[in-house]
XYZ file of C-alpha atoms in Angstrom:
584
model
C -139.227 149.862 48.794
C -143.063 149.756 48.941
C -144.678 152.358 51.155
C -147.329 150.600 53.949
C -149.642 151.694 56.235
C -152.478 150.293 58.878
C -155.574 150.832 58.813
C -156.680 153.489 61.444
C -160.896 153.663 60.473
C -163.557 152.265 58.260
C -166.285 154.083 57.199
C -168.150 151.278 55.411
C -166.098 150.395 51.811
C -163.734 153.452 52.992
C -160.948 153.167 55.123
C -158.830 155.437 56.520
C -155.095 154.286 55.790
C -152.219 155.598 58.128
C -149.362 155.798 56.018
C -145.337 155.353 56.670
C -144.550 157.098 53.395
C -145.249 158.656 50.722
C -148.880 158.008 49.057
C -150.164 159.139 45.385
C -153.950 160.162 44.612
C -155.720 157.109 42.812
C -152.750 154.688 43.644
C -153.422 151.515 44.175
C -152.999 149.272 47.635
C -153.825 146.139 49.142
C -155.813 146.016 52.451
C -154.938 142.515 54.436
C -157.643 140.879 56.701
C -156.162 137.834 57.881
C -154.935 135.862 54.805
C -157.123 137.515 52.515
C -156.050 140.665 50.323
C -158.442 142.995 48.974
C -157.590 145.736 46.248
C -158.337 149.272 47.163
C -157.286 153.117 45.773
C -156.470 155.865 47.416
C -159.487 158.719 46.483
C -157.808 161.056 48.979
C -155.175 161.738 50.908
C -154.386 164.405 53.729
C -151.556 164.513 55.299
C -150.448 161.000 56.336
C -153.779 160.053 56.218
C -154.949 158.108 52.984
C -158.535 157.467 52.242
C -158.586 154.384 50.140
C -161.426 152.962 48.495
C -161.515 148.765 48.748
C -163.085 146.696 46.100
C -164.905 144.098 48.445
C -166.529 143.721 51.711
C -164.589 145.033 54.317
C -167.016 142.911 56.659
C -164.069 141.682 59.477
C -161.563 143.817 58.701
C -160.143 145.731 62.091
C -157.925 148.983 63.192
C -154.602 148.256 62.732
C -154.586 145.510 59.953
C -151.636 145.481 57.357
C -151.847 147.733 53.913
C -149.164 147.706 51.165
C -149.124 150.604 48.355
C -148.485 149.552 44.753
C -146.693 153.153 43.437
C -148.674 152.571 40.637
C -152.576 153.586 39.615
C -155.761 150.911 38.539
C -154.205 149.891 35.367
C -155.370 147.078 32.721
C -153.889 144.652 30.905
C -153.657 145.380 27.139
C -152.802 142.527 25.018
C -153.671 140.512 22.498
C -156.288 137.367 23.959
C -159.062 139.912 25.510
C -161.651 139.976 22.818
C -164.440 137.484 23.694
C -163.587 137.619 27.153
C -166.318 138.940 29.928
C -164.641 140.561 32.620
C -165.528 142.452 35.946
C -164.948 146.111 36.816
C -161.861 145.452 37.606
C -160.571 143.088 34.829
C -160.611 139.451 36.601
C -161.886 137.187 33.591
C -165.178 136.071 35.107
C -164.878 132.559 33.587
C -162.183 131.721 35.770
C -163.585 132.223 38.617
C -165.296 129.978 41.311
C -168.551 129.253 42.570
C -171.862 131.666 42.364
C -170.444 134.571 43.746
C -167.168 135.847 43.438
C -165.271 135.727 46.406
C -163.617 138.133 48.625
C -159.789 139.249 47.007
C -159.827 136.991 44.236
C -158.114 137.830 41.208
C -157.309 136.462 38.167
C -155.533 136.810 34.873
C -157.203 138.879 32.389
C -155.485 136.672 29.434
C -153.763 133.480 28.838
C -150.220 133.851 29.266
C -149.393 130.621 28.415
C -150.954 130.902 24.799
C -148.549 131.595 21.382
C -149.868 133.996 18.678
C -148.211 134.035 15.213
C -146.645 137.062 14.931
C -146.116 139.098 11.892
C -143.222 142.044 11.939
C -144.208 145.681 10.508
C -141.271 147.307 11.694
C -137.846 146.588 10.648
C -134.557 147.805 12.098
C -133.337 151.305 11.884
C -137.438 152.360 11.647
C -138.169 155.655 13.841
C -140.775 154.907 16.045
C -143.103 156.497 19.075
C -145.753 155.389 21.293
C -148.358 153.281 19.728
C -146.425 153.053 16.232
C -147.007 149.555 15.107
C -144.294 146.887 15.332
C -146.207 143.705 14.406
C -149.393 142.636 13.992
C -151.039 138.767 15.360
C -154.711 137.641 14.152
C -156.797 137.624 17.133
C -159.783 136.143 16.093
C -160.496 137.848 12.333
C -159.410 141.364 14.149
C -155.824 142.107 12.982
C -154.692 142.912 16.760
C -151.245 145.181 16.404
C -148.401 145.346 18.371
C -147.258 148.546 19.504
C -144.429 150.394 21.289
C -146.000 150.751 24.424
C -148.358 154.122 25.428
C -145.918 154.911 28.152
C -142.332 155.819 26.712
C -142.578 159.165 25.604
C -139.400 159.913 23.573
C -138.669 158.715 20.143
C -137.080 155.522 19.443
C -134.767 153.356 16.719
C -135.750 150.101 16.045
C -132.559 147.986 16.792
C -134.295 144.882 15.740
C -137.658 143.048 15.334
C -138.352 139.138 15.400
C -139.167 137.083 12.835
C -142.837 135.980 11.878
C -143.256 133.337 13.752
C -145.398 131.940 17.262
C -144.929 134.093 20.724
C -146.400 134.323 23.890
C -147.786 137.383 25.051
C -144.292 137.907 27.055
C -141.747 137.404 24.893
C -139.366 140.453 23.628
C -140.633 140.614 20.272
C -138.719 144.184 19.451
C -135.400 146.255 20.721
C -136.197 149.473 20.556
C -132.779 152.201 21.599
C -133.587 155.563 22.778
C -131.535 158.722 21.962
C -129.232 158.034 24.712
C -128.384 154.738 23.299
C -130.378 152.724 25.775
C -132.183 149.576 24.436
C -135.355 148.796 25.403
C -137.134 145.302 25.008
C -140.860 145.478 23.508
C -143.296 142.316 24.222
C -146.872 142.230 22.949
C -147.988 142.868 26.581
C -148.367 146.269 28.033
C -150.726 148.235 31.017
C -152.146 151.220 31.746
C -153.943 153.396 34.114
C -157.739 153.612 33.133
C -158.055 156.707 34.904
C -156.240 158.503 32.121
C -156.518 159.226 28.392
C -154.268 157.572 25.991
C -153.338 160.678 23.784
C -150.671 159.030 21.616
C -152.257 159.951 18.041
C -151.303 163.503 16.237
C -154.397 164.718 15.754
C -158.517 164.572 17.254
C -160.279 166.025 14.575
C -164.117 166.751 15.169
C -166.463 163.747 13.544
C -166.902 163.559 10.186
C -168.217 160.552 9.428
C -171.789 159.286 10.508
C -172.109 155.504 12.081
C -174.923 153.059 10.532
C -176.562 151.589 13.435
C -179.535 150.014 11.643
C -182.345 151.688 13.556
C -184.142 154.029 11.583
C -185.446 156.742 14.631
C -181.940 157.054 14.757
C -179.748 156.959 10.947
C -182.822 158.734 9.512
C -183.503 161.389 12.485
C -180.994 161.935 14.493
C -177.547 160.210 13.006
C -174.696 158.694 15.358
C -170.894 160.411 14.377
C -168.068 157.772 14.170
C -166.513 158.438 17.089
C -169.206 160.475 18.667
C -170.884 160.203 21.730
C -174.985 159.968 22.945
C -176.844 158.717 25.343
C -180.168 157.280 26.196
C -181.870 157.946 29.336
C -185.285 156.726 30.099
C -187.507 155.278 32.695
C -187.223 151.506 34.092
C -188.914 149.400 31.025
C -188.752 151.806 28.220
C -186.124 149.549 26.536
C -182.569 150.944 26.673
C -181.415 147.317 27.340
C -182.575 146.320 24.197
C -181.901 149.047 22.126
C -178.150 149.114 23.219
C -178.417 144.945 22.472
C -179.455 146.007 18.706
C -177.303 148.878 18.248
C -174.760 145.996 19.118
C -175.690 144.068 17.059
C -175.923 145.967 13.814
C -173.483 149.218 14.090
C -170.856 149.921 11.895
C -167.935 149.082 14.310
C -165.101 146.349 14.524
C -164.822 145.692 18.447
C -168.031 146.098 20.575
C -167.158 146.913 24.113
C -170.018 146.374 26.565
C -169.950 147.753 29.852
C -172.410 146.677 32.238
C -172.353 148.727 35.139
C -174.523 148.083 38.061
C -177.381 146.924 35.940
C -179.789 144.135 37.214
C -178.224 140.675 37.110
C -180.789 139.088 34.847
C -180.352 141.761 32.123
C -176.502 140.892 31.905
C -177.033 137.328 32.075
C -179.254 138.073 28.780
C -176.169 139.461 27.173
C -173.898 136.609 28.465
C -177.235 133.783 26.901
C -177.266 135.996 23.847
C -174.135 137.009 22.426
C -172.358 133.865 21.641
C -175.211 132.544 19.722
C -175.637 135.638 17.819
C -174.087 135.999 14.271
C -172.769 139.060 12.851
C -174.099 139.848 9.782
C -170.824 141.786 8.813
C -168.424 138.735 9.056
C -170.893 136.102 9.082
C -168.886 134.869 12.499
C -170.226 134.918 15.853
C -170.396 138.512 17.291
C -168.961 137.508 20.561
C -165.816 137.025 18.462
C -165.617 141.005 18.311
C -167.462 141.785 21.093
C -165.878 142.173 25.186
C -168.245 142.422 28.093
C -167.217 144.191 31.233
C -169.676 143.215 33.661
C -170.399 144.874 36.956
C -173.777 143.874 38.465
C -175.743 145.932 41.285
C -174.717 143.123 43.556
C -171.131 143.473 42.577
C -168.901 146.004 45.098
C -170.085 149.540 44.479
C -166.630 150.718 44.106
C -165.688 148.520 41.186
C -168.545 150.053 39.246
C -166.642 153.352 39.078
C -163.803 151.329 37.593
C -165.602 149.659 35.608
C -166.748 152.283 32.705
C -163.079 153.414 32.741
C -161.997 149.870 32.559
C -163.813 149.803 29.291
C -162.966 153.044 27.908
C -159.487 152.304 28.014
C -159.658 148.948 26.250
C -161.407 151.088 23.515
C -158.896 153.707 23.272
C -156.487 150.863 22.882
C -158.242 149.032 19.845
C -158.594 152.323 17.857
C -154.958 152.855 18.125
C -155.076 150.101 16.317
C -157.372 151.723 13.599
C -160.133 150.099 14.507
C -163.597 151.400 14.703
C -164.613 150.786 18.248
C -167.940 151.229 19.974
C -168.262 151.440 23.968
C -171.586 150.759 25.480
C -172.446 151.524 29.002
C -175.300 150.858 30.920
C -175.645 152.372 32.298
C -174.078 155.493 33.538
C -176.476 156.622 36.420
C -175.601 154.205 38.573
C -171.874 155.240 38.066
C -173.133 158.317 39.170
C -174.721 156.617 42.160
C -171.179 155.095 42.993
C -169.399 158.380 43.221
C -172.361 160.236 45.233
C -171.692 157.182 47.355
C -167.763 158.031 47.727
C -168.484 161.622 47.912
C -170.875 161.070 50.831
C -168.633 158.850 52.999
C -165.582 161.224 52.041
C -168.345 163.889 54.159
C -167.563 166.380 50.741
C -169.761 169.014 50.468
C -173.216 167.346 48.436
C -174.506 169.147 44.851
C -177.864 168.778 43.723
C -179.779 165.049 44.786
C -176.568 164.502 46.976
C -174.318 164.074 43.951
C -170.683 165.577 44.372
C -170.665 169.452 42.985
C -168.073 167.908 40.076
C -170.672 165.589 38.840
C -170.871 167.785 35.554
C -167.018 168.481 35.093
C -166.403 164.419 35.966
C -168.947 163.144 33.409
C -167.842 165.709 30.581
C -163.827 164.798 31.460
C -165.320 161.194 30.584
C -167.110 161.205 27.606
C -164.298 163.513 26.396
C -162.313 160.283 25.957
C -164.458 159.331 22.717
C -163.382 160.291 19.362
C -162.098 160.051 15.879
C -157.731 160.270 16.232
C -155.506 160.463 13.087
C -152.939 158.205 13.749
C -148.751 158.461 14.704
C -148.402 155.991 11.834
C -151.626 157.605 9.174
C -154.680 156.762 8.840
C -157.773 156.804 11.645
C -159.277 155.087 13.999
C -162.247 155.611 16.535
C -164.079 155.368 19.772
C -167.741 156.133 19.607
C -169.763 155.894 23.270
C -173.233 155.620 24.051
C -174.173 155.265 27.713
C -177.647 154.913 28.943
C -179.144 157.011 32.202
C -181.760 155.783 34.523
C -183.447 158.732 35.871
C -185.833 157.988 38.925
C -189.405 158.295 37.897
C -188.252 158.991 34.206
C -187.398 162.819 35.445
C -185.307 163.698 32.697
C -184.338 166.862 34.680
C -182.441 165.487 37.460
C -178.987 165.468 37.426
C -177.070 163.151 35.921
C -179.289 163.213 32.790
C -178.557 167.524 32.910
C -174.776 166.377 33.256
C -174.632 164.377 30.602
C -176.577 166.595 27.633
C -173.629 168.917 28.305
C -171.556 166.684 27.671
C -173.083 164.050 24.854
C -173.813 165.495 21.244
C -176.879 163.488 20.583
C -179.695 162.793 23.155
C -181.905 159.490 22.622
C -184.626 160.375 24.920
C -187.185 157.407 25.420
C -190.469 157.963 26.421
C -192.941 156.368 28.413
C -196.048 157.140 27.005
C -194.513 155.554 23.718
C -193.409 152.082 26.110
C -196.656 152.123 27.320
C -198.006 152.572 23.397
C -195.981 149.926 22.148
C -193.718 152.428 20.277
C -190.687 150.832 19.679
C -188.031 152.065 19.748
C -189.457 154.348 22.543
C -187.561 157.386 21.020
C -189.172 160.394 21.755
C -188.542 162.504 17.957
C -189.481 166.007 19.400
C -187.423 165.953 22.834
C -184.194 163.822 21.189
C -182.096 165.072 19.028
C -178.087 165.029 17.318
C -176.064 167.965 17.003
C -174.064 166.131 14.600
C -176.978 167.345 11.989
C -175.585 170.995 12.364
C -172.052 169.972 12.025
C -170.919 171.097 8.098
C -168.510 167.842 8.180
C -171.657 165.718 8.896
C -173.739 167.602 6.348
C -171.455 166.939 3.642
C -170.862 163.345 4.292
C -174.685 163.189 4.431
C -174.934 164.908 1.144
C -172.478 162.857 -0.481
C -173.921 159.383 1.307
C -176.895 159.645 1.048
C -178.163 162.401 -1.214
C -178.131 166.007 -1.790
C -179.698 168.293 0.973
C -180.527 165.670 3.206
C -180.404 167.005 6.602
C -183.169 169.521 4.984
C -185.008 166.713 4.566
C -184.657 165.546 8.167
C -185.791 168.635 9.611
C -188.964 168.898 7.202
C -189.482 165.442 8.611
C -189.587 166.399 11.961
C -191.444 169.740 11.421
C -194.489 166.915 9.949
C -193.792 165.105 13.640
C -194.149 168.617 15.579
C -197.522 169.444 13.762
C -199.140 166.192 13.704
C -198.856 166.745 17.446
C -200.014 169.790 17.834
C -203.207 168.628 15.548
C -203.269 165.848 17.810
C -203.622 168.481 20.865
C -206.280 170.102 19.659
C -208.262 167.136 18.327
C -207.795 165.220 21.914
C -209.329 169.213 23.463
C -212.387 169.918 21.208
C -213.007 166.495 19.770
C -213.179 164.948 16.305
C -215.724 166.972 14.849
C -214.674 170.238 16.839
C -212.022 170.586 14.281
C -211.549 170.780 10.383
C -210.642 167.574 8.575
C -207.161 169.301 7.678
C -206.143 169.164 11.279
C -206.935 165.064 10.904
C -204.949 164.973 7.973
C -201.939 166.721 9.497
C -201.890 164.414 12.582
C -202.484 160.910 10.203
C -199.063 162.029 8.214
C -197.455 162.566 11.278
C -198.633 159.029 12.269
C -197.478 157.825 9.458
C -193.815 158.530 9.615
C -194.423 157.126 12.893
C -195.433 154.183 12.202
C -192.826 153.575 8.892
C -189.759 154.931 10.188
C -189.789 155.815 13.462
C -191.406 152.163 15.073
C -188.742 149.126 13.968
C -189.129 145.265 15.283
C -185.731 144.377 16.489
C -186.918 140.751 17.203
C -187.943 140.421 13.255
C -185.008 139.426 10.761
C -185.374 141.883 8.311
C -186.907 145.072 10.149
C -184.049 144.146 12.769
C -181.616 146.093 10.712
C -182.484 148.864 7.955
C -179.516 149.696 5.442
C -179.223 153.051 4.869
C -180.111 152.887 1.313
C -183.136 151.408 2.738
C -184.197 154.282 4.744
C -183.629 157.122 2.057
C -185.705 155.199 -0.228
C -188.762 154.558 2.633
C -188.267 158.080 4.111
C -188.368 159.754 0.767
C -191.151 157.756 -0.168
C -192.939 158.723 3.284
C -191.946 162.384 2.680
C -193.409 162.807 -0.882
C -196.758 161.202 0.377
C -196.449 163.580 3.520
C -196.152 166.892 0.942
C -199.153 165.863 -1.381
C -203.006 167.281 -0.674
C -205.633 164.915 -0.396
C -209.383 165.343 -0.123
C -211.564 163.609 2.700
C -215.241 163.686 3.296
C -214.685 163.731 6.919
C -212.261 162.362 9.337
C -213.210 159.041 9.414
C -212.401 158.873 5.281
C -209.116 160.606 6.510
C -208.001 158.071 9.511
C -209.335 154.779 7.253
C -207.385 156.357 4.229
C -204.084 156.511 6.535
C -204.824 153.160 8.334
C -204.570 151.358 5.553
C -201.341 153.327 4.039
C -199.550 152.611 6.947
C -200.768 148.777 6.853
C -199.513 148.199 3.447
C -195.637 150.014 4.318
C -195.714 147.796 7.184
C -195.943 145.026 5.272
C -193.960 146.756 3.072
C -190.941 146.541 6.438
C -191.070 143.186 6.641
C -190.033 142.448 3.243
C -186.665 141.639 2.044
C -185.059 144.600 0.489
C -185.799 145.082 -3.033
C -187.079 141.431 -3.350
C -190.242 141.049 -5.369
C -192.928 141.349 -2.822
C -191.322 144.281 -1.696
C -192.080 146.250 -4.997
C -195.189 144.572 -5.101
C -196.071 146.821 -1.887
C -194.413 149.247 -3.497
C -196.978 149.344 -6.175
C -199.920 148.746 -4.334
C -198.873 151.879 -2.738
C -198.546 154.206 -5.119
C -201.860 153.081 -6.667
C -203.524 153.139 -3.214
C -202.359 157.306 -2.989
C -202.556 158.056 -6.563
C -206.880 156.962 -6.195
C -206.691 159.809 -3.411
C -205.005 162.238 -4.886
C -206.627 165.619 -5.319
């Protein structure tokens, strides 16, 4: 029997729910105005008084108006049919819906029930089995999608029998399982579950160990991305987060791209709606939108579905690497999550932290990114959810909360600046204020060493030592003037410029600069390095700046060349010849 209630206040989206039963924290309801239902959860409850969250407008809704409780929390739908798919916060596929705007309580299917898959058994009877050990396996698009006993029965099982290969839909049995009582238990390739907790079925969460290629030098080269790590990028409106998220897409070294966009601007999702299915991926050679699911939540979208919406996609992620997948979860971005729950909080009449954000902010943002991370699997072998969200701090103000929050939380911090925007920098990545943690990690620094070469991370930080000096040269210079100071201090800030300009600056809307291998960038940055360690001897600082003008001409050419392709080692050369003539 379902426990009800009627509505006894609204406080904007909030409504105060008198209950006839009992009522579970982050349960789910339905709130009925006239013929219309609209989704809600319960955010608090006291006494028989539940404050429930709704989804939609509550514009007509009045005291005394019929609620029903669910007994169960927000949960998805995890099956195979939901890559390619753009959903909203809430999982509704978008496609299927009416009109311009979405209306008030619909909801639809977040797959096609009525579709077969061919199924392929990896089980057999008499197998011992747990949570998320595979049964089967279908081919949803080129992603081997598998089947697995589902997250919620806890005990170990027998399999009494498995199906043979053949086509299924989504809910048909397609494995017995019998518990240690000798119940049986019928298995179909659907399952759900509640996004507002962690799927821990896996034996182990080791600490990363592997870095992930993303293509974009400022951030392979200087501060690496773990497999199954998590960063984030905050900077000011225009700085381009948008588009470095869109070619970290693109290019990283994952399976299943998850994108969550979560109370961004509507034009800058509709980009990623225009863009993605024309895009190929250079790993498969298919389109990316093959691998890629968008969970789109739009500033003009209910501000409550926003908070679901980042766990929405979090949970589809933990779902693929229990597949052993390598999956990488994009949101953007996260302060206006953050703006949701100060919203809650402040209706709720809790007691405000910093900027009016609840006092948790820290402990609810750290519980989230948490969720990322390389898992050794019940059945071997890994698989892993790496997350990069993007902040929006007001004004840029890196020091305001939620950016504060989340560097306690996130290992590596992509801080974009303006000054760079404004410069034309791009990627606007700041190299003295970001930085990864994964560098001091001794997993990371062996993978690095065996990767890439010997002592490598070394070789980062003498990198970024050249960065730090150049600008303090630059300081000076910019206070007492070009001839205030010796030529040395020119030359210190031109080498500095010139890792700048080589590695640090990439054109993401150029086919081959668009994506560095990492090959690539030991072979530039060591290149860079040893031109950055020799002594040269100028006149005066014009020589100096004319000297590194054209160097840094020549490797840009040099960055729009095909790797290793003939006019790329003719740059090459003309290099080496063009430092070699300097050369004390």
């Amino acid at each position: 029997m379902k426990t009800t209630g009627r509505v006894n206040g609204i406080i904007s989206n909030i409504v105060i729910v008198k209950a006839d039963g009992a009522v579970g924290q982050n349960e789910i309801c339905y709130v009925w105005t006239g013929d219309t239902k609209m989704m809600a959860e319960v955010i608090k409850v006291i006494g028989d008084a539940a404050y429930v969250q709704v989804f939609d407008s509550t514009r007509g809704l009045k005291i005394g108006d019929k609620v029903e409780f669910e007994g169960h929390m927000l949960e998805v739908t995890l099956a195979p049919g939901l890559l390619s798919r753009n959903y909203d916060g809430l999982q509704n596929d978008l496609e299927k819906m009416d009109g311009l705007f979405i209306a008030r309580g619909s909801i639809t299917d977040p797959i096609d029930f009525s579709a077969e898959w061919e199924f392929t058994p990896l089980a057999k009877a008499g197998d011992k089995v747990s949570a998320a050990s595979w049964l089967g396996e279908v081919k949803e698009q080129w992603v081997m999608h598998k089947i697995m006993v589902p997250f919620s029965m806890t005990d170990t099982y027998t399999v009494k029998s498995v199906v043979a290969a053949g086509k299924y839909k989504v809910t048909d049995t397609v494995a017995t399982l019998t518990d240690a009582e000798g119940r049986d238990h019928d298995v179909t390739m659907v399952q759900k579950w509640p996004v507002k907790q962690a799927v821990r079925c896996y034996t182990e969460k080791p600490r990363p160990s592997r870095v992930m290629i993303t293509g974009v030098r400022a951030i392979d080269t200087f501060n690496p991305m773990a497999e199954g790590g998590t960063g984030f990028i905050p900077g000011p409106f225009g700085a381009g987060k948008t588009v470095l998220q869109h070619a970290i897409s693109k290019q990283a070294d994952a399976d299943v791209i998850i994108m969550v966009a979560c109370g961004e601007r509507a034009n800058e999702v509709v980009e990623i709606f225009k863009e993605f299915p024309e895009l190929i991926d250079p790993r498969t050679g298919h389109n990316l939108m093959e691998r890629t699911i968008i969970i789109c939540n739009t500033s003009n979208m209910p501000v409550a579905a926003r908070e679901a919406s980042v766990y929405t996609g979090m949970t589809i992620g933990e779902y693929y690497r229990s597949m052993g997948l390598k999956v990488l979860v994009m949101a953007d971005s996260t302060s206006r999550w953050a703006q949701a729950l100060r919203e809650m909080s402040n209706r709720l009449e809790e007691l405000p932290g910093q900027d009016a954000f609840p006092m948790d902010l820290s402990a609810i943002i750290s519980n989230f990114y948490s969720r990322a991370g390389l898992v050794k699997l019940v059945g071997g072998g890994t698989g892993s959810v790496t997350f990069l969200g993007t902040v929006s701090p007001a004004g840029g103000n890196l020091k305001e909360p939620v950016t504060e929050s989340t560097k306690k939380a996130a290992r590596c911090f992509y801080a974009l600046s303006q000054g760079r925007a404004d410069s034309k920098r791009y990627p606007a990545i700041d190299p003295l204020e970001s930085y990864s943690k994964y560098l001091e990690y001794p997993e990371i620094r062996e993978y690095l060493d065996g990767q890439i070469e010997k002592d490598w991370v070394d070789l980062v930080y003498a990198g970024k030592t050249i960065v730090q000096r150049g600008k303090e040269a630059n300081d000076q210079i910019n206070i007492l003037g070009d001839d205030g100071v010796p030529v040395e201090y020119h030359e210190r800030f031109w080498k500095s410029e010139l890792i700048d300009f080589v590695i640090l600056q990439q054109d993401a809307f150029d086919d081959i600069d668009a994506n560095c291998p990492i090959e690539r960038q030991q072979m530039m940055y060591k290149m860079v390095l040893g031109i950055c360690n020799q002594s040269f001897s100028f006149a005066d600082f014009e020589e100096c700046s004319q000297f590194f003008k054209g160097l840094i001409n020549l490797f840009r050419q040099m960055n729009y060349s095909e790797w290793k392709s003939e006019k790329f080692e003719d740059y090459r050369k003309q290099i080496e010849q063009y430092v070699s003539e300097k050369t004390k």
